[in-house]
XYZ file of C-alpha atoms in Angstrom:
145
model
C 106.232 88.906 114.290
C 103.960 91.095 113.206
C 104.495 94.507 111.354
C 104.185 97.223 113.751
C 100.913 99.476 113.398
C 101.055 102.497 111.259
C 99.531 106.122 112.898
C 97.576 108.407 110.493
C 96.458 111.797 111.666
C 93.318 112.944 110.517
C 92.643 116.393 110.035
C 89.111 117.210 109.537
C 86.889 119.855 110.499
C 83.312 118.486 109.723
C 82.201 116.198 113.161
C 80.689 113.320 111.011
C 83.575 112.783 108.302
C 86.144 112.890 111.361
C 84.559 110.151 113.180
C 84.069 108.178 109.699
C 87.420 108.311 109.089
C 88.534 107.355 112.342
C 86.372 104.193 112.236
C 87.016 102.991 108.837
C 90.994 103.449 109.659
C 90.547 102.069 112.924
C 88.847 99.047 111.587
C 91.503 98.549 108.889
C 94.137 98.372 111.604
C 95.949 101.740 111.743
C 96.686 103.838 114.866
C 94.381 106.690 114.173
C 95.037 110.455 115.719
C 92.385 112.964 114.808
C 91.683 116.848 115.093
C 89.272 118.829 114.015
C 91.632 121.745 113.232
C 94.999 122.514 111.833
C 97.153 124.039 114.633
C 96.361 121.620 117.081
C 97.070 118.754 113.924
C 100.367 120.492 113.848
C 100.901 119.948 117.357
C 100.291 116.382 117.128
C 101.902 115.700 113.977
C 104.939 117.070 115.738
C 104.636 114.909 119.099
C 103.310 111.757 117.022
C 105.106 111.736 114.092
C 102.330 110.162 112.242
C 103.235 107.954 109.366
C 100.606 109.590 106.760
C 98.554 112.543 107.206
C 95.452 112.873 105.804
C 94.078 116.533 105.940
C 90.668 118.527 104.484
C 91.527 121.409 102.581
C 88.772 123.896 103.659
C 88.637 124.435 107.355
C 88.160 127.813 109.533
C 91.467 129.374 110.846
C 94.025 127.469 109.431
C 93.325 126.106 106.253
C 94.977 122.324 104.763
C 97.081 124.359 102.094
C 98.607 126.175 104.812
C 98.757 123.141 107.040
C 100.440 121.167 104.216
C 103.009 124.042 103.738
C 103.761 124.286 107.523
C 104.366 120.512 107.710
C 106.624 120.546 104.614
C 108.718 123.322 106.233
C 109.132 121.015 109.616
C 112.577 119.376 109.298
C 110.805 116.474 111.209
C 107.634 115.934 108.872
C 108.640 117.173 105.394
C 109.042 113.483 104.418
C 105.460 112.664 105.974
C 103.189 111.314 103.018
C 99.805 113.814 102.662
C 96.503 112.852 101.622
C 94.506 115.969 100.796
C 90.634 115.860 100.591
C 88.427 118.386 99.305
C 85.421 119.194 97.751
C 86.711 121.709 95.889
C 89.099 119.750 94.055
C 88.856 121.106 90.339
C 89.207 124.118 91.568
C 92.186 124.154 94.414
C 94.051 120.728 92.967
C 97.046 122.664 91.826
C 97.558 124.836 94.741
C 97.093 121.938 96.871
C 99.689 119.730 94.803
C 102.158 122.594 94.593
C 101.902 123.418 98.625
C 103.024 119.358 99.147
C 100.251 117.196 99.173
C 101.024 114.003 97.659
C 97.361 112.918 96.503
C 94.331 115.132 96.443
C 90.917 113.041 96.501
C 87.626 114.880 95.760
C 84.884 114.843 98.326
C 82.904 112.902 98.248
C 85.295 110.161 98.337
C 84.982 106.210 97.776
C 86.236 104.356 101.038
C 87.659 101.838 99.060
C 89.997 103.915 96.841
C 91.070 105.963 99.874
C 92.292 102.846 101.492
C 94.125 101.875 98.573
C 95.647 105.269 98.341
C 96.668 105.162 101.761
C 98.065 101.938 101.510
C 100.233 102.897 98.653
C 101.453 105.910 100.232
C 102.706 103.896 103.574
C 104.336 101.633 101.587
C 106.702 103.948 100.182
C 105.237 105.253 96.725
C 105.070 108.798 97.656
C 104.764 109.680 94.084
C 102.461 113.087 93.215
C 98.904 112.116 91.893
C 95.994 113.981 91.483
C 93.431 111.127 92.044
C 90.193 110.512 91.199
C 88.594 107.319 91.428
C 85.620 107.716 88.823
C 86.195 106.296 85.796
C 86.152 108.950 82.284
C 82.959 109.019 80.613
C 83.359 106.539 77.455
C 84.246 108.085 74.397
C 82.627 107.674 70.893
C 84.284 105.547 68.941
C 86.267 107.422 66.102
C 84.240 108.143 63.030
C 85.810 105.987 60.121
C 85.483 107.756 56.795
């Protein structure tokens, strides 16, 4: 007997990025619900009770930070893992994490890494992390005197 298909709600105002995420997640065997704006996304989340919410932060109208806060205040949704995407990660990461996101990824993002974070979160590891798949710059060896 196969496991039930997990549902991911994608909230992204950029049509291209939203379509890309829908395609990648669908071909990775996730059921995908998508919205281009946060108000509709909240309605969809309440209706479908997704296993994970993947949201952009900078959107017109209700932004992703406010959406995350609304999700965390909703009794039916407040335990749903949230993965946030933003082009302004280094400016907004603290605010996004304080709002209740489990993971913050910088745009542009690596699709393989994104999928591994989704898998980790949907497997129950909801520890909060600020993720960056790019390795740090190599350090020079310590100078020996």
